[in-house]
Coordinates of N, CA and C in Angstrom, one line a residue:
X1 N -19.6 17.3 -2.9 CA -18.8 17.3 -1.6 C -19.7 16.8 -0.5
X2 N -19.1 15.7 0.0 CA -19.8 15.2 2.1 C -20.3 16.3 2.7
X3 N -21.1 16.0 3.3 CA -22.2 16.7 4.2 C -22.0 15.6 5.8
X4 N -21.7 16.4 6.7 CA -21.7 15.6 8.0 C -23.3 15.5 8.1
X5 N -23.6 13.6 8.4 CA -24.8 13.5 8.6 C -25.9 13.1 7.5
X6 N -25.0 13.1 6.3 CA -25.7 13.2 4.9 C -26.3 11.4 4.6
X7 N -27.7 10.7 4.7 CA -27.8 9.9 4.6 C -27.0 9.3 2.9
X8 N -26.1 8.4 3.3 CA -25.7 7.7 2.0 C -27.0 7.1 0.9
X9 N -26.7 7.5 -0.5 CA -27.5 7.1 -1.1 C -26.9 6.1 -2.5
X10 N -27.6 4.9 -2.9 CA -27.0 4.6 -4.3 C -27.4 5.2 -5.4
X11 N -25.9 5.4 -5.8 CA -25.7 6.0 -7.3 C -24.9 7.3 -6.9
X12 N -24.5 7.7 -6.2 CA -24.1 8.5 -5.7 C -22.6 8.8 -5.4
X13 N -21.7 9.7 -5.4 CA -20.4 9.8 -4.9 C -20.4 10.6 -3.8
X14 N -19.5 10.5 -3.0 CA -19.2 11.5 -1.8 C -17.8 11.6 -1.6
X15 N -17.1 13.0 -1.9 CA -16.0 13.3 -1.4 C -16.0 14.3 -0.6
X16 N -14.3 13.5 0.0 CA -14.5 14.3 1.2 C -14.1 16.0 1.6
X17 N -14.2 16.8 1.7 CA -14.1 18.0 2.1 C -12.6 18.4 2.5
X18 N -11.9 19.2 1.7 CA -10.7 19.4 2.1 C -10.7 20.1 3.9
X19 N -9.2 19.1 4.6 CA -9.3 19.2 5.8 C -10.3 18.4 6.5
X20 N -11.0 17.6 6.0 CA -12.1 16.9 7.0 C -11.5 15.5 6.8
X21 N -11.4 15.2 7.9 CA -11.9 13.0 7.5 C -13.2 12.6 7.2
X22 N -13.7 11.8 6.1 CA -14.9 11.3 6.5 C -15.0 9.9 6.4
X23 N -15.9 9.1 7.0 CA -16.0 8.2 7.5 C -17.6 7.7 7.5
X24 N -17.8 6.3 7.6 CA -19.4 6.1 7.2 C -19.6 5.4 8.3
X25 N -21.1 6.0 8.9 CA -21.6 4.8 10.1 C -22.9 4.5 9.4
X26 N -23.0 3.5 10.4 CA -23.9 2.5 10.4 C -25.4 3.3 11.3
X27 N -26.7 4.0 10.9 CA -27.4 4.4 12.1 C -28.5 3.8 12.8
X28 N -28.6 2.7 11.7 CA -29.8 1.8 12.0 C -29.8 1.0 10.5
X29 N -30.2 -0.6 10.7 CA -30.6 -1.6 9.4 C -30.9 -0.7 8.1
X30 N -29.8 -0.7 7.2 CA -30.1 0.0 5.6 C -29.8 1.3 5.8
X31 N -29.7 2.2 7.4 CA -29.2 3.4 6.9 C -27.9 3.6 7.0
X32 N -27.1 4.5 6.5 CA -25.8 4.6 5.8 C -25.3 6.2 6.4
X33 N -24.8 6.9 7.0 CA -24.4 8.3 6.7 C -22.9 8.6 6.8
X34 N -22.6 10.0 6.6 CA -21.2 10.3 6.4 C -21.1 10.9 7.4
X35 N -20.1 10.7 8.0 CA -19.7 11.3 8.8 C -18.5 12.3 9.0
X36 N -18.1 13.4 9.3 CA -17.0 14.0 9.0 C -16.5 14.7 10.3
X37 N -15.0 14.7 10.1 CA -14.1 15.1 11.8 C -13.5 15.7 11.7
X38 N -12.5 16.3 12.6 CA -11.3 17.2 12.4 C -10.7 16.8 13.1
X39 N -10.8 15.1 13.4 CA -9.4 14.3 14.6 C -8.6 15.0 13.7
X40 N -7.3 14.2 14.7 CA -5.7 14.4 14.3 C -5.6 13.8 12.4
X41 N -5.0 14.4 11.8 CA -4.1 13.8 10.4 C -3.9 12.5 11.1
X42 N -4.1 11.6 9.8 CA -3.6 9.9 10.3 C -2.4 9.7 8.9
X43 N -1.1 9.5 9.3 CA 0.1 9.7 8.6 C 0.2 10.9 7.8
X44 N -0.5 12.1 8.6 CA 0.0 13.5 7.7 C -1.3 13.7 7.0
X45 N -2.4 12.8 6.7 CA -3.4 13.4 6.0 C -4.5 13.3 6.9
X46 N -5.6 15.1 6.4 CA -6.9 14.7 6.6 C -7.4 15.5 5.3
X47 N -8.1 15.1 4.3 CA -9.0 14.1 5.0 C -7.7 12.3 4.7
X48 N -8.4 11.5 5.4 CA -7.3 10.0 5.1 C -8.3 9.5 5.0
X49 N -7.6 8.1 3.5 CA -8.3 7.6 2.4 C -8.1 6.5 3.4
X50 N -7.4 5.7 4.7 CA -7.2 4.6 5.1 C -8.5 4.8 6.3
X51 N -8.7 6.3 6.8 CA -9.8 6.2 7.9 C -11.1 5.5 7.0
X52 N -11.4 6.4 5.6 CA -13.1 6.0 5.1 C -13.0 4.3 5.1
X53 N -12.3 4.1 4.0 CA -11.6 2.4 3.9 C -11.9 1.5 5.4
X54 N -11.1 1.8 6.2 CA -11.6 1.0 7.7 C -12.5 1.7 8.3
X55 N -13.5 2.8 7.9 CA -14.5 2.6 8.6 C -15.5 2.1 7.8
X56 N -15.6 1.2 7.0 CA -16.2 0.3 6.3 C -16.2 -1.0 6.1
X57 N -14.9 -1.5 7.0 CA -14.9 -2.7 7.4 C -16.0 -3.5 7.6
X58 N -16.3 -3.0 8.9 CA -17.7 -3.2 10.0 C -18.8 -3.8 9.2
X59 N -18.9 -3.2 8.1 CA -20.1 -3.0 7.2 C -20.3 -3.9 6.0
X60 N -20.0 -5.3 7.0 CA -20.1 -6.4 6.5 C -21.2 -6.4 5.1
X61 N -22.5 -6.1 5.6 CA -23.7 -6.4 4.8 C -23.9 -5.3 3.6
X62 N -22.9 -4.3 3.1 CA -22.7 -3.9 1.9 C -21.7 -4.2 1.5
X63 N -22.1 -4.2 0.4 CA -21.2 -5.1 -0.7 C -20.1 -4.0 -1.2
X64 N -19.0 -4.0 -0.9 CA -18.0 -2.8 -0.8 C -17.0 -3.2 -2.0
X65 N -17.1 -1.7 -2.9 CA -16.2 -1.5 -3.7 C -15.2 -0.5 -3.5
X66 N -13.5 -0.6 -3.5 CA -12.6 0.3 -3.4 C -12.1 0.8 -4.7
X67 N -11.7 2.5 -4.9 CA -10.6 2.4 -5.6 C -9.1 3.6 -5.3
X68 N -8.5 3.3 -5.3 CA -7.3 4.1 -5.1 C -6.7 4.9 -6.8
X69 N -6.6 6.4 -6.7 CA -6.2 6.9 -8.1 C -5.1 8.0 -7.2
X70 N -4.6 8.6 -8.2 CA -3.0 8.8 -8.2 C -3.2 9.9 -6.6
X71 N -2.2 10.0 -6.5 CA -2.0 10.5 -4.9 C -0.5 10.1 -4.6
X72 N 0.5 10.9 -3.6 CA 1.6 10.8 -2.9 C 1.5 9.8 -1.8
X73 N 2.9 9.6 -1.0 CA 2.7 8.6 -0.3 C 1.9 7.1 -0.3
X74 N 1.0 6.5 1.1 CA 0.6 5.6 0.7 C -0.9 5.3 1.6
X75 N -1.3 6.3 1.6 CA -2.9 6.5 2.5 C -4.1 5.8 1.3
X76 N -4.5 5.0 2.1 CA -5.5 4.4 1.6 C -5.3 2.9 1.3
X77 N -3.8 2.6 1.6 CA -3.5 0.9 1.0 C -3.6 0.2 2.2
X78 N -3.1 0.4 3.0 CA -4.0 -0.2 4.6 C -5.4 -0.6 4.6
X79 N -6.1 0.8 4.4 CA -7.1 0.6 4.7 C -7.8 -0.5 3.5
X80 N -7.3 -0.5 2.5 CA -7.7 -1.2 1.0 C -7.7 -2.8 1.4
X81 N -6.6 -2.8 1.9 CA -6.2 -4.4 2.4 C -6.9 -4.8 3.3
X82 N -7.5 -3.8 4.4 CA -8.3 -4.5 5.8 C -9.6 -4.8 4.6
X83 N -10.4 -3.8 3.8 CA -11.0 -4.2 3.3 C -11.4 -5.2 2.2
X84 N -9.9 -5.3 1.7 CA -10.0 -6.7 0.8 C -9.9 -8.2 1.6
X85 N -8.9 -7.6 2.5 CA -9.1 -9.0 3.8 C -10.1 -9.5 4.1
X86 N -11.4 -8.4 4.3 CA -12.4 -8.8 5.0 C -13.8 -8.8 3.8
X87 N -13.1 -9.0 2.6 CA -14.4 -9.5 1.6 C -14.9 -8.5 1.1
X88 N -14.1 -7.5 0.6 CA -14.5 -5.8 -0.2 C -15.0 -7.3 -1.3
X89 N -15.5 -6.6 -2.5 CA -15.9 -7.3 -3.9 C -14.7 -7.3 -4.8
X90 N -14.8 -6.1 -4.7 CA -13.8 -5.3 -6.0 C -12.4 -4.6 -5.5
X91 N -11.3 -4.4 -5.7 CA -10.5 -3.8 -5.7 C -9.9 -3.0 -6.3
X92 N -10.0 -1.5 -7.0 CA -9.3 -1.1 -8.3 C -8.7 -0.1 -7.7
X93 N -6.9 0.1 -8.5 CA -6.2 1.1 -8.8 C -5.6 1.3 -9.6
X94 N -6.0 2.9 -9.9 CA -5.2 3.5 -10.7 C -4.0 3.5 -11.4
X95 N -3.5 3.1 -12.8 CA -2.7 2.3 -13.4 C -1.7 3.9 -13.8
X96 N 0.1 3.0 -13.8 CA 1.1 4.3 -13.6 C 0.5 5.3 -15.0
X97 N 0.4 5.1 -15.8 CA 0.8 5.3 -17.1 C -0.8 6.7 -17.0
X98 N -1.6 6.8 -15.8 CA -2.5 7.6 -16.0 C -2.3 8.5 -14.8
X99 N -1.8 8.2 -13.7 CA -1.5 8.3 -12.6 C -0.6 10.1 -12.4
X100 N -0.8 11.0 -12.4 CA -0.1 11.8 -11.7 C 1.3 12.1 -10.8
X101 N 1.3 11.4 -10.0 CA 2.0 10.8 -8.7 C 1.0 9.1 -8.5
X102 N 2.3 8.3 -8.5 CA 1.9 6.2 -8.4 C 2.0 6.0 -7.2
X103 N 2.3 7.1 -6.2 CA 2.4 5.8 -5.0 C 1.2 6.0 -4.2
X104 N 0.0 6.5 -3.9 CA -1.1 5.5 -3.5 C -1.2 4.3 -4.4
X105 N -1.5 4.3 -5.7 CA -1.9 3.1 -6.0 C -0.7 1.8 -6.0
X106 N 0.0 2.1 -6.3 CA 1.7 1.4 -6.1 C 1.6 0.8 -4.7
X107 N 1.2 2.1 -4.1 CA 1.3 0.8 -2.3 C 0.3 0.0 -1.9
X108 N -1.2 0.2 -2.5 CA -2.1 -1.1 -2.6 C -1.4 -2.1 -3.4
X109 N -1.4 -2.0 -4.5 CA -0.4 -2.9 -5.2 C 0.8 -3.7 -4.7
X110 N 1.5 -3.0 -4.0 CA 2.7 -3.6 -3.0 C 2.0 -5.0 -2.5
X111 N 0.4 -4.4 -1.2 CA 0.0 -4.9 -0.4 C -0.6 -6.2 -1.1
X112 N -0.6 -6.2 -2.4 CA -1.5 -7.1 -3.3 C -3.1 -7.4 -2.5
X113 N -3.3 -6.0 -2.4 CA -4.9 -6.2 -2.1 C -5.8 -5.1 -3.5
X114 N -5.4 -5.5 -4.4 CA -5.6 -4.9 -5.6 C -6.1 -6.0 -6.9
X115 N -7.5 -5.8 -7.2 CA -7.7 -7.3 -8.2 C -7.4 -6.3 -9.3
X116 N -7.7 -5.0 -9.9 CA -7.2 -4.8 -11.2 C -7.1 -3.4 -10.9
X117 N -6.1 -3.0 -12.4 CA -5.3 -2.1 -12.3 C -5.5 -1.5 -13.6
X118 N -6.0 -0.3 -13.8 CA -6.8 0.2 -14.9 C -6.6 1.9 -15.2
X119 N -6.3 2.4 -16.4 CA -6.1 3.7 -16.9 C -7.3 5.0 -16.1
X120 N -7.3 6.0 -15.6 CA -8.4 6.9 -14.9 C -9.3 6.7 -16.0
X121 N -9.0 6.9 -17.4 CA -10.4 7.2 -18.4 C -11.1 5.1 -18.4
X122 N -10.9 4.6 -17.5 CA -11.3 3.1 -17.6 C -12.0 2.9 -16.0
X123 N -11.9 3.7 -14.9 CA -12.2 3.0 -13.9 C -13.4 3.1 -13.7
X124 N -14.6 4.3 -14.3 CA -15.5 4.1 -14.0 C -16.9 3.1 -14.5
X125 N -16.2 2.8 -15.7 CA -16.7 1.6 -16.5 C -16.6 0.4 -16.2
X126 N -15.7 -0.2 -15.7 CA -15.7 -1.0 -14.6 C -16.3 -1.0 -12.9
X127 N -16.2 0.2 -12.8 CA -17.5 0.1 -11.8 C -18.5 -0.2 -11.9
X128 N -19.0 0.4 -12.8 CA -20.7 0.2 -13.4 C -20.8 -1.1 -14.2
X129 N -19.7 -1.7 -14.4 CA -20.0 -3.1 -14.3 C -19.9 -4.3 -13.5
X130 N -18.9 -3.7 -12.6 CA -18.9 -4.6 -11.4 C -20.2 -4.7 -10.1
X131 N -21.1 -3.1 -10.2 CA -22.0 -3.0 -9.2 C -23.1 -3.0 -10.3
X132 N -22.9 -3.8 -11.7 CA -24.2 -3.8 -12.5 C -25.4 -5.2 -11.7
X133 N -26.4 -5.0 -11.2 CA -27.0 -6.2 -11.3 C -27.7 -7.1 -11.9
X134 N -27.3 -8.4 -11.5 CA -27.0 -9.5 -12.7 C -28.6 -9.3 -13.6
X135 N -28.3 -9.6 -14.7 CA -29.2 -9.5 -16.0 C -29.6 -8.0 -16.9
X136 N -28.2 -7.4 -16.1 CA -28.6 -6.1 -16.4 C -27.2 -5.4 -17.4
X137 N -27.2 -4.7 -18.8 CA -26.3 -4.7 -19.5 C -25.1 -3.9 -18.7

C-alpha cells in the first residue's frame, strides 16, 4: 500500500489506500513520489483510477504503462485515453471472461485507447515483457 511522499521506485507496485486518491509528482530530474489526498470523489470514487492516469500525463520522460482490471462503472478510461493520447507505450485491459464486473475495462475499450486485452492470470506477463529491456529474455 502508497505511502504519501513515498519516492517511486522500479520494480515496484503502489496501490492506493482505500479512501485516498493517489497521484505521482514530479520532485526534481529522476525523482518520482506518490502522492495521496482526500480532495472530493471524482465521479463517486476515491481513491480514482482517472486522477493517478492524468497525473501522469505531464510525465512525458517516463515511459508509461496502463492497465485497467475489473471494476464498476468507468473510472480510469479517461484517464487511460489522455494517456494513450499523449504516448503511454502500452495499454492493457482486463478481458470479460476474467473480469468480475467489465465495465472499467469495457469503457477503455469503448474509448479505443486499449492496445490489448488479456485474461487477469495473463496481464502480468505481458508487463514484464513489454517493460523487459531490449536483449533481455
Amino acid at each position: 500500500e502508497a505511502e504519501d511522499g513515498v519516492r517511486l521506485e522500479n520494480g515496484h507496485a503502489y496501490v492506493a489506500p482505500g479512501g485516498w486518491h493517489m497521484t505521482v509528482r514530479k520532485d526534481e530530474p529522476g525523482v518520482y513520489r506518490i502522492r495521496l489526498s482526500k480532495e472530493e470523489p471524482r465521479s463517486g470514487h476515491r481513491p480514482s483510477v482517472d486522477m493517478l492516469f492524468e497525473s501522469l500525463v505531464p510525465l512525458r520522460e517516463l515511459k508509461r504503462y496502463a492497465v485497467l482490471m475489473t471494476g464498476m462503472g468507468s473510472d480510469g478510461a479517461q484517464g487511460m485515453k489522455k494517456l494513450k493520447d499523449d504516448g503511454a507505450e502500452t495499454c492493457i485491459a482486463e478481458s470479460e471472461d476474467s473480469c468480475i464486473v467489465f465495465g472499467m475495462p469495457r469503457a477503455a475499450i469503448a474509448l479505443r485507447c486499449v492496445d490489448v486485452v488479456l485474461p487477469v492470470e495473463d496481464i502480468a506477463a505481458k508487463l514484464v515483457q513489454v517493460t523487459a529491456e531490449p536483449g533481455r529474455a
